[in-house]
Coordinates of C-alpha atoms in Angstrom, one line a residue:
Chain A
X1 CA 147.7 103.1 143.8
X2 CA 151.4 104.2 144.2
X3 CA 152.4 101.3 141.5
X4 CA 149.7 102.3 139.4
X5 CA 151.8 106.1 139.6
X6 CA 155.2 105.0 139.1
X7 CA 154.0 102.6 136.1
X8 CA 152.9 105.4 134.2
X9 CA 155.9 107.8 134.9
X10 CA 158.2 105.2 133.6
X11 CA 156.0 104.7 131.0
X12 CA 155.9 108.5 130.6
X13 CA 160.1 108.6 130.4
X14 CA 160.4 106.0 128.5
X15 CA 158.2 107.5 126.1
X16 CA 160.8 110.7 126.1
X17 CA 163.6 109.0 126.5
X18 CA 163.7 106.4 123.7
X19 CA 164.9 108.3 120.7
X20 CA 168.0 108.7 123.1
X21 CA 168.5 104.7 123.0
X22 CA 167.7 104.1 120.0
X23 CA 170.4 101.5 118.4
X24 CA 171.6 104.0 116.1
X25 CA 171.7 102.6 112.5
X26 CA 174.5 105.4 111.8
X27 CA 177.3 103.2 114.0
X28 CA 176.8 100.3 111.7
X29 CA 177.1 102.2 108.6
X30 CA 180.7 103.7 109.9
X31 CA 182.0 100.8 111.7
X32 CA 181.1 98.4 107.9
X33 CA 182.5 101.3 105.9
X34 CA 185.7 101.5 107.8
X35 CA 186.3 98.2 107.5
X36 CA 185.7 97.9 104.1
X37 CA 187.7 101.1 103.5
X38 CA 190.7 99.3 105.1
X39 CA 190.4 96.5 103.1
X40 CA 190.5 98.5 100.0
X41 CA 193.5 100.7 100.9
X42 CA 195.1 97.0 102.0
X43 CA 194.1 96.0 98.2
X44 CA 193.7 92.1 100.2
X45 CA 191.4 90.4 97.9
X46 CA 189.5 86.8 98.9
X47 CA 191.6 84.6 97.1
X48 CA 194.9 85.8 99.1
X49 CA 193.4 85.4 102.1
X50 CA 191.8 82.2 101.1
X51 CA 195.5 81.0 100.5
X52 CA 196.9 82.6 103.2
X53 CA 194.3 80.5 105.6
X54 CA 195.1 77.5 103.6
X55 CA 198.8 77.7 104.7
X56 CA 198.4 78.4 107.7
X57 CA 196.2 75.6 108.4
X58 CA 198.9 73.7 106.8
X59 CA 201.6 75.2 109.2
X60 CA 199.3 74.4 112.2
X61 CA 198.2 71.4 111.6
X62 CA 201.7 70.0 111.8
X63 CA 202.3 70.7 115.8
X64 CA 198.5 71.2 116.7
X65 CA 195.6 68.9 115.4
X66 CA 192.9 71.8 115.5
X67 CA 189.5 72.4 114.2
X68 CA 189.7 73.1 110.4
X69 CA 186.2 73.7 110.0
X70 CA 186.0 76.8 112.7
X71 CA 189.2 78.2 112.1
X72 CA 188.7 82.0 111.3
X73 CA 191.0 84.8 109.1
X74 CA 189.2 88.0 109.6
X75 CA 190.1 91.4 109.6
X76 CA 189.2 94.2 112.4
X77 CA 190.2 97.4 112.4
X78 CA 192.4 98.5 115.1
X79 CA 192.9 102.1 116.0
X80 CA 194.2 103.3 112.8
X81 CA 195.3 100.1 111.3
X82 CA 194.0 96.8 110.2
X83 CA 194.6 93.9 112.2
X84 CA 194.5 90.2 111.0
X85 CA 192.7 88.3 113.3
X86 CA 193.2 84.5 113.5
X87 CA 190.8 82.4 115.6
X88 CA 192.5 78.5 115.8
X89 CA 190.4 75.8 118.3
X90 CA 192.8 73.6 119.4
X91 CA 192.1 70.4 120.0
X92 CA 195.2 69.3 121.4
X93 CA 198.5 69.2 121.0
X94 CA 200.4 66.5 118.9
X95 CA 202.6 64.7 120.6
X96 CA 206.6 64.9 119.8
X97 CA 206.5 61.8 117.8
X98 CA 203.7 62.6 115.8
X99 CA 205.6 66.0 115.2
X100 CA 208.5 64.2 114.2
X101 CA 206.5 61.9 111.9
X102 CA 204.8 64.5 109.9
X103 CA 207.8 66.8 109.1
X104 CA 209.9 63.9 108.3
X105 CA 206.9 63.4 105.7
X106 CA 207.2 66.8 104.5
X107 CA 211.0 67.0 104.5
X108 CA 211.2 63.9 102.0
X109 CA 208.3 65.2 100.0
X110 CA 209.9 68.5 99.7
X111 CA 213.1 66.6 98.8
X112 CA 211.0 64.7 96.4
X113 CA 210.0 67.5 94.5
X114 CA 212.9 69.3 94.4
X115 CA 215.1 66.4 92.8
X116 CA 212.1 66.5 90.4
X117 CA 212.4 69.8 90.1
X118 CA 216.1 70.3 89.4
X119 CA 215.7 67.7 87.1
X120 CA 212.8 69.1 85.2
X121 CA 215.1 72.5 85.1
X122 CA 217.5 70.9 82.8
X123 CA 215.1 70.0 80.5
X124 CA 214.1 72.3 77.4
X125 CA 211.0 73.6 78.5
X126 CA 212.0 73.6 82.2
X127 CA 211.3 77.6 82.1
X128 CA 207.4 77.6 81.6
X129 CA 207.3 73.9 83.8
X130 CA 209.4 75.6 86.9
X131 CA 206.8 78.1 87.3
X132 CA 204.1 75.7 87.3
X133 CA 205.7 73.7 89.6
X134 CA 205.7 76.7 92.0
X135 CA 202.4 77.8 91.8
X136 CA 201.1 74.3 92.5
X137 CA 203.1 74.2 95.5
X138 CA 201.8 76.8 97.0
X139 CA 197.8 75.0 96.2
X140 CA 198.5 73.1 99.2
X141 CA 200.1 69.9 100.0
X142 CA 197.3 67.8 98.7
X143 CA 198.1 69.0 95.2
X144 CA 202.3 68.8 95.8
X145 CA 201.6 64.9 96.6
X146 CA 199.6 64.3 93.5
X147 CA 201.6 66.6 91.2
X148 CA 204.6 64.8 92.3
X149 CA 203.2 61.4 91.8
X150 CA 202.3 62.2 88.2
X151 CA 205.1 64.1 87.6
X152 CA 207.5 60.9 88.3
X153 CA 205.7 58.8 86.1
X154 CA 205.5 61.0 83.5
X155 CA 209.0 61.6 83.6
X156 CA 210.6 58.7 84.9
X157 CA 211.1 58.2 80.9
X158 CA 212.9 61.6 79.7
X159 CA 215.0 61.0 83.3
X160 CA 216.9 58.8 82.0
X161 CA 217.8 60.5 79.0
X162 CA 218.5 63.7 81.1
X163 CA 220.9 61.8 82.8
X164 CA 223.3 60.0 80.0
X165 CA 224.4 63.7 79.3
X166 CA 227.6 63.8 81.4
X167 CA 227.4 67.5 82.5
X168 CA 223.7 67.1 83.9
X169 CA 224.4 64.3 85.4
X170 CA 226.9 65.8 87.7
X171 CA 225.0 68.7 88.3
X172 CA 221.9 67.0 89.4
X173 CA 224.0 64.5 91.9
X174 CA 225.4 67.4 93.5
X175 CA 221.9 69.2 94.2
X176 CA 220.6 65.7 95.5
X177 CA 223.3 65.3 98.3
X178 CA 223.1 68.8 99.3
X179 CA 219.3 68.9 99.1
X180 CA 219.5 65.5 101.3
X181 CA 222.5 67.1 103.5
X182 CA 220.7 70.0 104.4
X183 CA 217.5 68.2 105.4
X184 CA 218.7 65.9 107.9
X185 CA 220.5 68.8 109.5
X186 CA 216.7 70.4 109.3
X187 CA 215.4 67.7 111.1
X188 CA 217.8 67.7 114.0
X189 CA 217.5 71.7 114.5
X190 CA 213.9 71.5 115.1
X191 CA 213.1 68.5 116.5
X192 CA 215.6 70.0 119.7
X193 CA 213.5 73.1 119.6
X194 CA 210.4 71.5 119.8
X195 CA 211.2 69.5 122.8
X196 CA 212.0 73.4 124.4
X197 CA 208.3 74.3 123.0
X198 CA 206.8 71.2 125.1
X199 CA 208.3 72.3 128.3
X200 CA 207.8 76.2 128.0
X201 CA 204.4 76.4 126.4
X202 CA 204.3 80.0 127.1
X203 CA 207.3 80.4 124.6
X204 CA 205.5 78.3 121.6
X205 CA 205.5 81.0 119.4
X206 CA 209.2 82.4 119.5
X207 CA 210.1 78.3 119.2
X208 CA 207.7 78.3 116.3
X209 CA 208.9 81.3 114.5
X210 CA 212.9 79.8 114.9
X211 CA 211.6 76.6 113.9
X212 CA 210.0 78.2 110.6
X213 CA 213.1 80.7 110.1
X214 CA 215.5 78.0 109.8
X215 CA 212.9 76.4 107.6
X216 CA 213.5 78.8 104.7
X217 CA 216.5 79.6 105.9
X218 CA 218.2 82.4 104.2
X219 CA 215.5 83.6 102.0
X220 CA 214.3 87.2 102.5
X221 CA 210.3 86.0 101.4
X222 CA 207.7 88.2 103.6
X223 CA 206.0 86.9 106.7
X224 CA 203.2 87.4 108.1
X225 CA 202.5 87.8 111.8
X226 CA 199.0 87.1 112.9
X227 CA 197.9 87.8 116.5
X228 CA 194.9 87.0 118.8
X229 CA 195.4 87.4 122.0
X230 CA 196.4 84.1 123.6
X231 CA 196.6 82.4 120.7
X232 CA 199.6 83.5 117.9
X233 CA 200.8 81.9 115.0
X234 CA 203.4 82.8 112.6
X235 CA 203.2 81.8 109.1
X236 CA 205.8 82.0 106.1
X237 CA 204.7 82.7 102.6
X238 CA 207.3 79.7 101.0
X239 CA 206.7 80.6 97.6
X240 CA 208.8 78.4 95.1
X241 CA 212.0 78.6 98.2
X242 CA 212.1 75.0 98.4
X243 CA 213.9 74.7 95.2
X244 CA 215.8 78.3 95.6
X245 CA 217.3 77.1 98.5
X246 CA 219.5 74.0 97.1
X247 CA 220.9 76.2 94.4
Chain B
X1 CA 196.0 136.6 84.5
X2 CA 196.4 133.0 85.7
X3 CA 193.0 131.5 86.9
X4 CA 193.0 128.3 88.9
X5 CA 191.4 125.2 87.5
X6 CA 189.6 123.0 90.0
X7 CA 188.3 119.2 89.1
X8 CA 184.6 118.5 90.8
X9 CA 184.6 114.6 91.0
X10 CA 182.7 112.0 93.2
X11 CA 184.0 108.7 91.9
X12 CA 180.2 108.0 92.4
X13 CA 177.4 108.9 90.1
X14 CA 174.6 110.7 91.7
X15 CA 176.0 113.1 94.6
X16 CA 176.0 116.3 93.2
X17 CA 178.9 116.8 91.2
X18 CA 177.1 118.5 88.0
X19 CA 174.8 120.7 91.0
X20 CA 177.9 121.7 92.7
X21 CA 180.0 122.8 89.7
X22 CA 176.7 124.9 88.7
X23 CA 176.2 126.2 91.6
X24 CA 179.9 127.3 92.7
X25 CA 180.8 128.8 89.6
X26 CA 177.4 131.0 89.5
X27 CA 178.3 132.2 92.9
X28 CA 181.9 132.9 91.9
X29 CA 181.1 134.4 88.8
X30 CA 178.2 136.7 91.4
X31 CA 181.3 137.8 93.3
X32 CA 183.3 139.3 90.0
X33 CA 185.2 136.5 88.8
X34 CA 185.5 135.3 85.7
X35 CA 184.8 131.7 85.7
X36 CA 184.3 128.9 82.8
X37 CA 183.0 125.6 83.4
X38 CA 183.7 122.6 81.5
X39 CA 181.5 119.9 81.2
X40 CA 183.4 116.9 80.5
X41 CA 180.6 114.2 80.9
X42 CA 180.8 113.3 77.1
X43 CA 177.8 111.7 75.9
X44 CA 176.2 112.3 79.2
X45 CA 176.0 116.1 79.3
X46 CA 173.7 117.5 81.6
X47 CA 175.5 120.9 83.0
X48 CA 173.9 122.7 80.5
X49 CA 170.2 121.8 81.7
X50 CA 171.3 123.1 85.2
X51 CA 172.5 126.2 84.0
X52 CA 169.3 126.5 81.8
X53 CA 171.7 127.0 78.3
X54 CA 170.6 123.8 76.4
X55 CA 169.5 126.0 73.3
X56 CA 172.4 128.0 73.4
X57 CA 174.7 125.3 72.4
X58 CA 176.3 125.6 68.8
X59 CA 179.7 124.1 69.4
X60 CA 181.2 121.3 72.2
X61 CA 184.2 120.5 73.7
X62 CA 184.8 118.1 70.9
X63 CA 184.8 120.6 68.4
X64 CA 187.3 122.6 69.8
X65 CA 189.7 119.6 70.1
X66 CA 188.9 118.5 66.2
X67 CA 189.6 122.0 65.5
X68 CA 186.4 122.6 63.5
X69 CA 185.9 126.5 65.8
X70 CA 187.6 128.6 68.0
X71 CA 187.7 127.8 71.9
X72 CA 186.3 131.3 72.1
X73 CA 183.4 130.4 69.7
X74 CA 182.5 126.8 72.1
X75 CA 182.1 129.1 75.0
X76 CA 178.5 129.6 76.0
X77 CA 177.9 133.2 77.7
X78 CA 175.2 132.3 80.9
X79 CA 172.3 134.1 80.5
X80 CA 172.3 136.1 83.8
X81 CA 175.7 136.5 84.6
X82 CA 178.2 137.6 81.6
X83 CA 181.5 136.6 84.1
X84 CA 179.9 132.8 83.5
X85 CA 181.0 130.6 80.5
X86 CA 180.1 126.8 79.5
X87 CA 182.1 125.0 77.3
X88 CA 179.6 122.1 76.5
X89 CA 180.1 118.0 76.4
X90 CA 179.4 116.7 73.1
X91 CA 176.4 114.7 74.1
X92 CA 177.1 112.3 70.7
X93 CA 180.4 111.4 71.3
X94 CA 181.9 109.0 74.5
X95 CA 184.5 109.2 76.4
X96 CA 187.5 108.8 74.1
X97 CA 187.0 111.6 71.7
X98 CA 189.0 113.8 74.2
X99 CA 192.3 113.0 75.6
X100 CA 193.8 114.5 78.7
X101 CA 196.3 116.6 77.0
X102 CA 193.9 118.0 74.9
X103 CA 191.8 118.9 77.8
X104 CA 195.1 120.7 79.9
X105 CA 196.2 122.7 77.1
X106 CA 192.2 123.5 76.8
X107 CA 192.7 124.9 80.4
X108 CA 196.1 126.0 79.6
X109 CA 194.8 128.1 77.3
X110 CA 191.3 129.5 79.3
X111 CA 193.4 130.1 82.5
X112 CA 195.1 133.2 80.8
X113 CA 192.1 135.1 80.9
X114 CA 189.6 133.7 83.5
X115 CA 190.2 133.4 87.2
X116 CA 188.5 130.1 87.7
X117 CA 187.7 126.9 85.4
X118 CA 185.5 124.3 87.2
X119 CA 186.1 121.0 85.7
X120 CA 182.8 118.7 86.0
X121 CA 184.0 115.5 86.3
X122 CA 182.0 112.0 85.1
X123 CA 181.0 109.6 87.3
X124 CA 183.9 106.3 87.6
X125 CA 187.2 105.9 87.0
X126 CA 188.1 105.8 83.6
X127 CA 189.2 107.5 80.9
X128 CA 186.8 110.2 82.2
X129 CA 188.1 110.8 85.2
X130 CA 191.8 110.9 83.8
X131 CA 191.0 113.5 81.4
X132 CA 189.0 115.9 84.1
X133 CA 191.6 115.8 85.9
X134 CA 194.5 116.2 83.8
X135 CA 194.4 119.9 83.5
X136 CA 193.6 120.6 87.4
X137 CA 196.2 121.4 90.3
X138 CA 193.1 121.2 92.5
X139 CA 190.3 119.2 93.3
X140 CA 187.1 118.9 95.2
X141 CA 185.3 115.6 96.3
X142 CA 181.6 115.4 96.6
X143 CA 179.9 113.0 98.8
X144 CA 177.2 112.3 100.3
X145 CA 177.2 110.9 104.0
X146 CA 176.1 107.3 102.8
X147 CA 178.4 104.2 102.4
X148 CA 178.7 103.8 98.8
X149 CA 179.7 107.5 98.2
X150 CA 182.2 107.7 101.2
X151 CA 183.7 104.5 99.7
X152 CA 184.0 105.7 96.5
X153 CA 185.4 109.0 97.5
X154 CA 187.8 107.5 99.4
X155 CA 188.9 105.6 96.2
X156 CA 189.1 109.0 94.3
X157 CA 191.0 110.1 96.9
X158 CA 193.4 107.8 96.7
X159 CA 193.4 108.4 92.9
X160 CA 194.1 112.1 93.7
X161 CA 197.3 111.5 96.0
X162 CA 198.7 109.7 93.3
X163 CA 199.2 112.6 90.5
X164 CA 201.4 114.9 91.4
X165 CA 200.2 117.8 89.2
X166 CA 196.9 118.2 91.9
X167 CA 198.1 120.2 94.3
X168 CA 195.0 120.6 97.3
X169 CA 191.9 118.3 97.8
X170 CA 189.4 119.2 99.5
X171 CA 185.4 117.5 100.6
X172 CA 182.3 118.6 99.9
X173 CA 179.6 116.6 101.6
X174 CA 176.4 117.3 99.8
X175 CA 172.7 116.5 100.8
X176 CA 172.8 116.4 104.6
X177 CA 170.6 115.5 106.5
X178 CA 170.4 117.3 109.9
X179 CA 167.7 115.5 111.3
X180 CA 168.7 112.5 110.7
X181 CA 172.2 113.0 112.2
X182 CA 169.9 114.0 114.9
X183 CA 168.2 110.6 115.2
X184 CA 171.7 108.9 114.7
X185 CA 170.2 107.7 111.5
X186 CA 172.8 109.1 109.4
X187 CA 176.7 109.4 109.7
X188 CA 177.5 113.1 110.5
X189 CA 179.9 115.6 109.3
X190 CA 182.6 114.1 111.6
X191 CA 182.1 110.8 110.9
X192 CA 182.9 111.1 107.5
X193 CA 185.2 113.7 107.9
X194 CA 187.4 111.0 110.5
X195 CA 186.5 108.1 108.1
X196 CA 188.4 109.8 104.6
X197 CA 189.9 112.5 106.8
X198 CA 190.3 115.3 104.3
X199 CA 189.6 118.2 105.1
X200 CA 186.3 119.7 104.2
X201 CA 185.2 122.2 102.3
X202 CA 181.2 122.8 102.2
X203 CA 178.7 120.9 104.1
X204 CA 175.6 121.5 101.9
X205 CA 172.2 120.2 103.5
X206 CA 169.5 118.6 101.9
X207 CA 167.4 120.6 99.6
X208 CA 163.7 120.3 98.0
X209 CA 165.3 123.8 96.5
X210 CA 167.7 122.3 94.1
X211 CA 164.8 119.9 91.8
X212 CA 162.8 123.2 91.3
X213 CA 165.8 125.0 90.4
X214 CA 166.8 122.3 88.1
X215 CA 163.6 122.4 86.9
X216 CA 164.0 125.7 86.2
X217 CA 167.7 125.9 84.7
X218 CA 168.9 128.2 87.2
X219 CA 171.0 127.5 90.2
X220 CA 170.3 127.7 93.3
X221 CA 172.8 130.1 94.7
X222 CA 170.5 132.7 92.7
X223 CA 167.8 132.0 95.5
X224 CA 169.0 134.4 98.4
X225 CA 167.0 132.4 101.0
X226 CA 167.9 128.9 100.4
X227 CA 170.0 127.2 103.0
X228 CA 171.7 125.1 100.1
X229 CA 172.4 128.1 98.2
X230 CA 173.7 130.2 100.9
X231 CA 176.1 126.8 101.8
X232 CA 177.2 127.1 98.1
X233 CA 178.1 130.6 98.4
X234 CA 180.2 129.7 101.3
X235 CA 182.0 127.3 99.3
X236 CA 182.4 129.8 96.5
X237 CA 183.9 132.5 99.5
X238 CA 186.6 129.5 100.5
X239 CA 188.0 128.5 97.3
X240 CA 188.8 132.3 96.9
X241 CA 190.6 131.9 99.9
X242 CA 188.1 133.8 102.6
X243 CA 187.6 131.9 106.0
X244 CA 183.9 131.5 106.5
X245 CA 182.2 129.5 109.0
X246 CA 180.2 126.4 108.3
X247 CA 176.5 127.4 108.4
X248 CA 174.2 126.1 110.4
X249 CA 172.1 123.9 108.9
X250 CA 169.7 122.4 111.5
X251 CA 166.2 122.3 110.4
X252 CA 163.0 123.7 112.2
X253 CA 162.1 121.0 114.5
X254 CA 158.8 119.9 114.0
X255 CA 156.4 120.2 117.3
X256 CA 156.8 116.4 118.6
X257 CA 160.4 116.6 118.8
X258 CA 159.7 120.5 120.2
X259 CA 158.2 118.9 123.3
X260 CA 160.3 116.1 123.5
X261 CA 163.3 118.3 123.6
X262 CA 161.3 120.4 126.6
X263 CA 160.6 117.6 128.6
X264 CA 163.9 115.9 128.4
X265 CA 165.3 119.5 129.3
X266 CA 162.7 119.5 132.0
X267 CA 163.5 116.0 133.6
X268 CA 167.3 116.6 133.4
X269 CA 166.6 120.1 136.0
X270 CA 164.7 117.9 137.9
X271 CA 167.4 114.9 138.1
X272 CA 170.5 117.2 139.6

């Protein structure tokens, strides 16, 4: 009998109660239109942040073999300000040889290109071409490999011509060594810091932001710094500095 | 005498912009002032229905700027209230048969004897909006408390910072619903207030008032016993500088939210 009383009382508050609770459709609305309000003062459209992730996964990818597929760029409002949020599952750490192995890739792809592209710059039409060259550069490294491949067959050909004219010739020769000077120095700095990163894992991110500054080196491009929680990354917009930097 | 010319915009279609710029300047015009309103909605005029003057319209805006009459000849005496004046859209003509300049020395030129022009904006961004708000040092956003008009205002808003000759904005949240705030159905006065923060300047509820008045041409501030018109009025009594409260404008609670509220009152007693 008593059960059959406090049933119906609960059933009575509940009854009075339940506006109270009710998951209030009114949060949602604010919480989606400050967000969206933020990314409209931010003017961030889809396209840079689809880039942005693209480098970064780039970046990663070279010390950390993650997850590709579930690696999330989203924004969340913090306080009063916009926070870029950056979700990377780690598989595991590469190993200081594999390190080593990919940015010695990199480094003589980025060599690569560059002698192309000094030597495309001396060229007539090297004005409209230098710009493309950039832009693909950014695309990704999938692109740089290809454009770089077609690029030297294509102009294997008007190479040689470029290089009969005395003046050129000097020129180029000149950016070569230094190009090659500075990356073997490159190569030392960082593969010394990395070994630091292994030990202190706690200090990865100050290691990776050194390792990345003397990457660009002098140039004064913007970076971004991306937070979450544990996990940080640091990623560096390298916008057409590989070939600003030999000049 | 230098009157103040004030831009009603919304970024949004739909909120009230037209209804507010009707209603403020007949309560302005109620309290002495002489006020002109300026529909600037070419092609899309509909100030004129709300003010009931749609057969009183010889000359438009447009004619004034191709010089075929006088400014003094486009104005359109209301019907009630001789203070009140409409200069008309030309509902032929789009949006790039006035420029901005043309519209500013248009205010130029009303300011030296009227001691408010209310600009009725169009709805979007374009050339529209520019040439409302060209002649205006100050501005007032209507919105609604619904996503899409908070977002858009917010846009406006930004719009606003960026031209230096509009001196004050200031937010005019239109159609609110109290018992919906109530229900947490609804983002209230604060939460848009927070969201854009701007400062506010009405906070006019929701009102079955204003169709019948549009139906009728005649603005709601003309009904003493509305709850939107008396909110209007308010608005009218700040932009001429006086400090009113914000009315309340909680509705009647209907008996099954009466008993609620009495039993929850009841069970909270009996709880401490």
């Amino acid at each position: 009998m008593k059960e059959i009383f406090t049933d119906l009382y609960n059933k009575v508050l509940e009854f009075f109660t339940k506006t109270e609770e009710k998951e209030s459709s009114k949060n949602v609305a604010r919480n989606r239109l400050k967000l969206v309000l933020m990314q409209d003062r931010t003017n961030l459209n889809p396209q840079l942040l689809e880039r942005l992730r693209g480098e970064m996964i780039e970046l990663l990818s070279k010390y950390v073999i993650i997850d590709k597929e579930l690696l999330e760029l989203n924004f969340t409002p913090e306080d009063e300000q916009l926070a870029l949020m950056l979700s990377i599952p780690v598989i595991r750490a590469k190993n200081e040889e594999e390190i080593e192995e990919t940015i010695k890739a990199e480094d003589e792809q980025k060599a690569k290109i560059a002698k192309l592209l000094e030597e495309s710059q001396n060229e007539d039409e090297s004005a409209s071409e230098e710009e493309n060259d950039k832009d693909n550069e950014v695309a990704g490294t999938d692109e740089k490999v290809e454009d770089s491949d077609v690029k030297n067959i294509e102009e294997s050909e008007e190479l040689e011509k470029v290089e009969e004219s005395e003046n050129d010739c000097l020129e180029e020769t000149d950016n070569v060594e230094s190009s090659d000077g500075s990356v073997s120095e490159r190569k030392f700095h960082s593969g010394g810091q990395l070994k630091k990163s292994k030990k202190h894992k706690s200090k990865n991110k100050e290691t990776r932001k050194e390792e990345n500054n003397s990457d660009v080196q002098d140039d004064n491009k913007p970076s971004y710094i991306v937070d979450n929680g544990n996990v940080s990354s640091y990623i560096v917009t390298n916008e057409g500095n590989m070939s600003e930097e030999r000049k | 005498m230098t009157g103040k010319v004030l831009v009603i915009t919304s970024g949004k279609g739909g909120v009230g912009k037209t209804t507010t710029t009707a209603n403020i300047g007949t309560a302005l015009a109620k309290a002495g002032n002489k006020v002109v309103l300026i529909d600037t909605d070419l092609g899309l005029r509909n100030l004129d229905l709300l003010l009931g003057l749609e057969n009183r319209i010889v000359y438009t805006i447009v004619d004034v700027v191709e010089e075929r009459c006088k400014l003094k000849q486009a104005l359109v005496k209301d019907k009630k209230n001789p203070n009140l004046c409409l200069l008309a859209a030309a509902q032929t003509r789009d949006k790039t048969a006035i420029t901005g300049e043309q519209l500013k020395s248009i205010c130029e030129e009303l300011k030296e004897d009227n001691d408010f022009i209310l600009v009725d904006c169009p709805a979007g961004l374009e050339q529209g909006f520019e040439n409302a708000t060209a002649g205006a040092s100050e501005a007032i956003v209507v919105a609604t408390p619904e996503m899409s008009a908070v977002r858009d205002a917010d846009r406006i808003i930004g719009l606003l910072e960026s031209k230096e000759h509009i001196k004050k904005y200031n937010l005019l949240l239109n159609r609110v619903r109290p018992n919906l705030i109530k229900t947490n159905d609804m983002m209230s006065v604060e939460d848009v207030v927070e969201i854009l923060s701007c400062d506010l300047i009405g906070i006019i509820p929701e009102d079955t008032g204003i169709i019948t008045s549009t139906n009728k041409g005649e603005p709601i501030v003309n009904d003493e016993k509305s709850l939107a018109g008396q909110a209007y009025q308010n608005v009218a009594k700040r932009i001429m500088g006086q400090e009113v409260e914000f009315l309340n404008i909680d509705e009647p609670k209907d008996i099954v939210s009466k008993i609620k509220a009495f039993v929850l009152k009841l069970l909270k007693k009996e709880s401490k």
